[in-house]
Amino acid sequence: MEAKTRSKVLDWLDERLQVQVALSFLAKKVVPLHRHSIWYYFGGMALFLFSVQVVTGILLLLYYRPTAEAAFESVQFIVTEVRFGWLIRSIHSWSANLMVAVLFVHMLSVFLLKAYRKPREMTWVTGVLLFFCVLGFGFSGYLLPWNTLAFFATKVGTELVNTVPVVGQPLLIFLRGGEDVTGATLTRFFGFHVAVLPMLTTLVLALHLLMVQFQGMSVPPSMQDQEDRMKKMPFFPNFLLRDALGWLVALGLLAALAAVFPWELGVKADPFAPAPAGIKPEWYFMFMFQTLKLAPSHILFLEGEMVVFLFFGLCGLGLILVPFLDARSRRGERSPLFTAVGILMILYIVTLTIVGYLVKVG
Amino acid sequence: MKQLILCILTALCLAGPALAEKKDTCVSCHRGLDGEMAAPVQGMPQDVHAQYGLSCADCHGGDPTQEDMEASMDPRRGYRGAPTAEQIPTFCGTCHADAATIRKFKPGLRVDQLELYWTSVHGKQHQKGDRKVAQCVSCHGVHGILPGSDPRSPVYPTNVPKTCARCHSDAGLMAGYRIPTDQFDQYKTSVHGRILLEKGVRGAPACNDCHGNHGAAPPGVSSVSNVCGQCHPVNSELLKQSPHQKPFEEMGVAACESCHGNHGVQRPTDDMLGAGEGSACTSCHERGSKGHQAAEAMRAAIDGLKARRDAAEALILRAEQAGMEVSQAKFDLNEVGNALTKARASVHAFSLARLGETVKEGEALAEGTTRKGEQAIAELQFRRKGLGVSLVIILGVAVALFFKIREVDRRRGLR
């Protein structure tokens, strides 16, 4: 009886949406099994954490008020008065940070395993764009509780845009909604955080996932010759069940973090107060922040800040273009130069982040 | 030739813009002299009078346009020379006691300094012919006088105690006046002294805030509470209404000073109240007396409120350390602290009933704050239990999933 009903529902759906095509595609989809297969799970994990962000973000929207006068108080209300508001807010903050961490791992593993090589160039490009979107989410979301640290970190962060030649000043005005960080900036960042970035991310994410499905998982170059003989696991249900197990563990971890280490609210921002000591950005911007601090005031005839900003801008562009720059990988050859670049990149990010947290402020 | 040009340029630079405008032979001659004859012009660049365009002749008279020394320092040209110690107050007062003159330079400046000086102990002694007492230059200096707002000035608030101590800590100088010389040593360790001298808070009282400056004199017994009341008006007002006021007046006891001391006044503690060690009450009220009992009761009331505040604070701290959001409770705790301060101040009314009212208000606030702390701790326990239950459920599903994975793997021949 149950099977009959299910078949009826499937038939009804198939007549209208051709679900059988998707189901047969899923049934045939396999995941290669080898010693690097573990890295395949990080994309799914990032997707799960992104879903958590969407759900908790929508719930926070029910109470959050994006004005300088009410933002801090509304978050305070969420964490003190709203039933389970503290949990939702803490999970949103923790999940955001875990998502960035997982994305770092996902992107760097794809980089080192050269999974961006032909024909997956566009999967890589959309992936890097997604990473930038997530950083944008992080930067815009950091300001939303309107607390002192976030206020001044945003002030410092947006100030950097000013160093860009020609377009710097107009871009700064556009970002801040005026000369300075004010309530207009908060409202603008809120707009980026809940409308612009979600729309962009949804589009790029859809493309990214479609390409992953069509092209399947990449096998590392060192094992490519054994791909035909390689053991494979059906994507559905074996791989998906494993994914689900990982998500469940992540959910438990999020719950524990939110309950044991609730995300701090801090002190309400006072635009007229002097900047407090120890202003720091979110940890994932720390390596850039530290680079800026260590850079000399002038490099050749240019301002140090401008050089660093342009350097990271070029690095970002370079990251997007990696599949087109790595000619050896494209030809299916080993590419030690890009492996070295990847390792250097990891070392640089890790070292500067640690230095950023260890070095005492002024 | 080059050397000559260099000399002229240097002379012009040193002489300043005033010299460029008018001839001043006092400055040009004295600069070329040695020792104390050069001293008058050495301080000129920083002198407040020079900054207003005044020069030597404006005080000492004479004609600075004359090249000849005799002519420029001719009494017929108004030359008065250096004033004697006796003349100094009136010498300075020529301008500083003349509103019309002062108005031309700094209309807001007071012109009653000389008048006040004659009312001071210094001034009175001076009139009696005592030349050891302080007059204008003793405190303000001479030639190179800085405005009182300049941190280098001897009368800048943080420098005042040392300036007074130059004479008042000099046992030899003070021997003839039969006054103590340990005021500065006491002051340095006092609550006022530490705030002024160590923390540099200019609003903290220095010698002149209690004794006056130009009219400096020790406050009389009856004035002490008015003097202290300048900064501590609530305590002073309460004391005036207290049962202590009348007996203090009758006994000729300086009100505030009798418990807190004067130059060495320390930060008051609760130990000053009651019957224990360090109590100021027991120096007058004998054990078993009504006053003694009232002191003990008042101390118990203060201690009770303090204990309630401390308990609420410990509870909120515990909740905060566990990551709970307790900003409102902390704000309320601050209010309890304010109530405790108010209660401590109200001790000066020396009325158990009055203190009881203030303490009661504070206790009500403390109770509300404690309740908020307890709620935070209860919420914390709820969260921990909720987390435990959630983790057990998640773990159960994870284990089920694990076995499901094994099963599907086996079915697909992956194991």
PDB file of C-alpha atoms in Angstrom, chain A residues 15-107:
ATOM      1  CA  GLU A  15       4.614  13.943 -15.251  1.00  0.00           C
ATOM      2  CA  ARG A  16       5.090  17.561 -14.216  1.00  0.00           C
ATOM      3  CA  LEU A  17       8.731  17.924 -13.174  1.00  0.00           C
ATOM      4  CA  GLN A  18      10.493  14.915 -14.702  1.00  0.00           C
ATOM      5  CA  VAL A  19      11.836  13.875 -11.323  1.00  0.00           C
ATOM      6  CA  GLN A  20      12.805  10.477 -12.687  1.00  0.00           C
ATOM      7  CA  VAL A  21      15.603  12.176 -14.643  1.00  0.00           C
ATOM      8  CA  ALA A  22      17.002  13.620 -11.404  1.00  0.00           C
ATOM      9  CA  LEU A  23      16.492  10.365  -9.538  1.00  0.00           C
ATOM     10  CA  SER A  24      18.202   8.233 -12.151  1.00  0.00           C
ATOM     11  CA  PHE A  25      21.027  10.788 -12.217  1.00  0.00           C
ATOM     12  CA  LEU A  26      21.361  10.487  -8.457  1.00  0.00           C
ATOM     13  CA  ALA A  27      21.245   6.700  -8.630  1.00  0.00           C
ATOM     14  CA  LYS A  28      24.179   6.668 -11.060  1.00  0.00           C
ATOM     15  CA  LYS A  29      26.245   9.334  -9.276  1.00  0.00           C
ATOM     16  CA  VAL A  30      29.319   7.899  -7.544  1.00  0.00           C
ATOM     17  CA  VAL A  31      32.120   9.254  -5.385  1.00  0.00           C
ATOM     18  CA  PRO A  32      35.686   7.948  -5.897  1.00  0.00           C
ATOM     19  CA  LEU A  33      37.254   6.320  -2.838  1.00  0.00           C
ATOM     20  CA  HIS A  34      40.932   7.035  -2.160  1.00  0.00           C
ATOM     21  CA  ARG A  35      43.189   8.344   0.632  1.00  0.00           C
ATOM     22  CA  HIS A  36      42.136  11.964  -0.011  1.00  0.00           C
ATOM     23  CA  SER A  37      38.356  11.285  -0.073  1.00  0.00           C
ATOM     24  CA  ILE A  38      37.948  12.914   3.349  1.00  0.00           C
ATOM     25  CA  TRP A  39      38.301  16.372   1.732  1.00  0.00           C
ATOM     26  CA  TYR A  40      35.122  15.765  -0.279  1.00  0.00           C
ATOM     27  CA  TYR A  41      33.035  16.252   2.851  1.00  0.00           C
ATOM     28  CA  PHE A  42      34.017  19.846   3.503  1.00  0.00           C
ATOM     29  CA  GLY A  43      31.903  21.300   0.700  1.00  0.00           C
ATOM     30  CA  GLY A  44      28.794  19.600   2.062  1.00  0.00           C
ATOM     31  CA  MET A  45      29.683  20.744   5.564  1.00  0.00           C
ATOM     32  CA  ALA A  46      29.953  24.364   4.386  1.00  0.00           C
ATOM     33  CA  LEU A  47      26.585  23.997   2.674  1.00  0.00           C
ATOM     34  CA  PHE A  48      25.040  22.672   5.889  1.00  0.00           C
ATOM     35  CA  LEU A  49      26.446  25.559   7.927  1.00  0.00           C
ATOM     36  CA  PHE A  50      25.199  27.991   5.290  1.00  0.00           C
ATOM     37  CA  SER A  51      21.698  26.486   5.694  1.00  0.00           C
ATOM     38  CA  VAL A  52      21.986  26.992   9.464  1.00  0.00           C
ATOM     39  CA  GLN A  53      22.890  30.616   8.772  1.00  0.00           C
ATOM     40  CA  VAL A  54      19.861  31.107   6.554  1.00  0.00           C
ATOM     41  CA  VAL A  55      17.452  29.588   9.101  1.00  0.00           C
ATOM     42  CA  THR A  56      18.887  31.350  12.170  1.00  0.00           C
ATOM     43  CA  GLY A  57      19.290  34.579  10.198  1.00  0.00           C
ATOM     44  CA  ILE A  58      15.621  34.583   9.270  1.00  0.00           C
ATOM     45  CA  LEU A  59      14.686  33.984  12.903  1.00  0.00           C
ATOM     46  CA  LEU A  60      16.902  36.865  14.053  1.00  0.00           C
ATOM     47  CA  LEU A  61      15.229  39.092  11.473  1.00  0.00           C
ATOM     48  CA  LEU A  62      11.961  38.725  13.359  1.00  0.00           C
ATOM     49  CA  TYR A  63      13.318  40.939  16.147  1.00  0.00           C
ATOM     50  CA  TYR A  64      16.394  42.730  14.821  1.00  0.00           C
ATOM     51  CA  ARG A  65      16.038  46.470  14.101  1.00  0.00           C
ATOM     52  CA  PRO A  66      18.706  47.948  11.782  1.00  0.00           C
ATOM     53  CA  THR A  67      19.121  51.459  13.181  1.00  0.00           C
ATOM     54  CA  ALA A  68      21.887  52.969  15.280  1.00  0.00           C
ATOM     55  CA  GLU A  69      19.378  53.766  18.015  1.00  0.00           C
ATOM     56  CA  ALA A  70      17.787  50.331  18.227  1.00  0.00           C
ATOM     57  CA  ALA A  71      20.212  47.725  16.835  1.00  0.00           C
ATOM     58  CA  PHE A  72      22.153  47.037  20.032  1.00  0.00           C
ATOM     59  CA  GLU A  73      19.011  47.064  22.167  1.00  0.00           C
ATOM     60  CA  SER A  74      17.221  44.715  19.792  1.00  0.00           C
ATOM     61  CA  VAL A  75      20.070  42.172  19.948  1.00  0.00           C
ATOM     62  CA  GLN A  76      20.104  42.586  23.724  1.00  0.00           C
ATOM     63  CA  PHE A  77      16.373  41.923  23.705  1.00  0.00           C
ATOM     64  CA  ILE A  78      16.885  38.832  21.545  1.00  0.00           C
ATOM     65  CA  VAL A  79      19.464  37.338  23.909  1.00  0.00           C
ATOM     66  CA  THR A  80      17.692  38.225  27.158  1.00  0.00           C
ATOM     67  CA  GLU A  81      13.947  38.283  26.531  1.00  0.00           C
ATOM     68  CA  VAL A  82      13.132  36.214  23.441  1.00  0.00           C
ATOM     69  CA  ARG A  83      12.628  32.531  24.193  1.00  0.00           C
ATOM     70  CA  PHE A  84      15.711  30.708  22.864  1.00  0.00           C
ATOM     71  CA  GLY A  85      16.836  33.994  21.313  1.00  0.00           C
ATOM     72  CA  TRP A  86      20.241  33.543  22.997  1.00  0.00           C
ATOM     73  CA  LEU A  87      20.557  30.128  21.325  1.00  0.00           C
ATOM     74  CA  ILE A  88      19.628  31.372  17.866  1.00  0.00           C
ATOM     75  CA  ARG A  89      21.970  34.362  18.095  1.00  0.00           C
ATOM     76  CA  SER A  90      24.856  32.311  19.430  1.00  0.00           C
ATOM     77  CA  ILE A  91      24.379  29.578  16.830  1.00  0.00           C
ATOM     78  CA  HIS A  92      24.260  32.231  14.078  1.00  0.00           C
ATOM     79  CA  SER A  93      27.570  33.699  15.263  1.00  0.00           C
ATOM     80  CA  TRP A  94      29.312  30.379  15.900  1.00  0.00           C
ATOM     81  CA  SER A  95      28.024  28.836  12.692  1.00  0.00           C
ATOM     82  CA  ALA A  96      29.277  31.851  10.711  1.00  0.00           C
ATOM     83  CA  ASN A  97      32.762  31.375  12.110  1.00  0.00           C
ATOM     84  CA  LEU A  98      32.740  27.605  11.614  1.00  0.00           C
ATOM     85  CA  MET A  99      31.520  28.106   8.048  1.00  0.00           C
ATOM     86  CA  VAL A 100      34.444  30.416   7.242  1.00  0.00           C
ATOM     87  CA  ALA A 101      36.865  27.933   8.817  1.00  0.00           C
ATOM     88  CA  VAL A 102      35.350  25.041   6.840  1.00  0.00           C
ATOM     89  CA  LEU A 103      35.471  27.114   3.655  1.00  0.00           C
ATOM     90  CA  PHE A 104      39.164  27.859   4.201  1.00  0.00           C
ATOM     91  CA  VAL A 105      39.801  24.099   4.511  1.00  0.00           C
ATOM     92  CA  HIS A 106      37.548  23.297   1.527  1.00  0.00           C
ATOM     93  CA  MET A 107      39.166  25.887  -0.723  1.00  0.00           C
TER      94      MET A 107
END
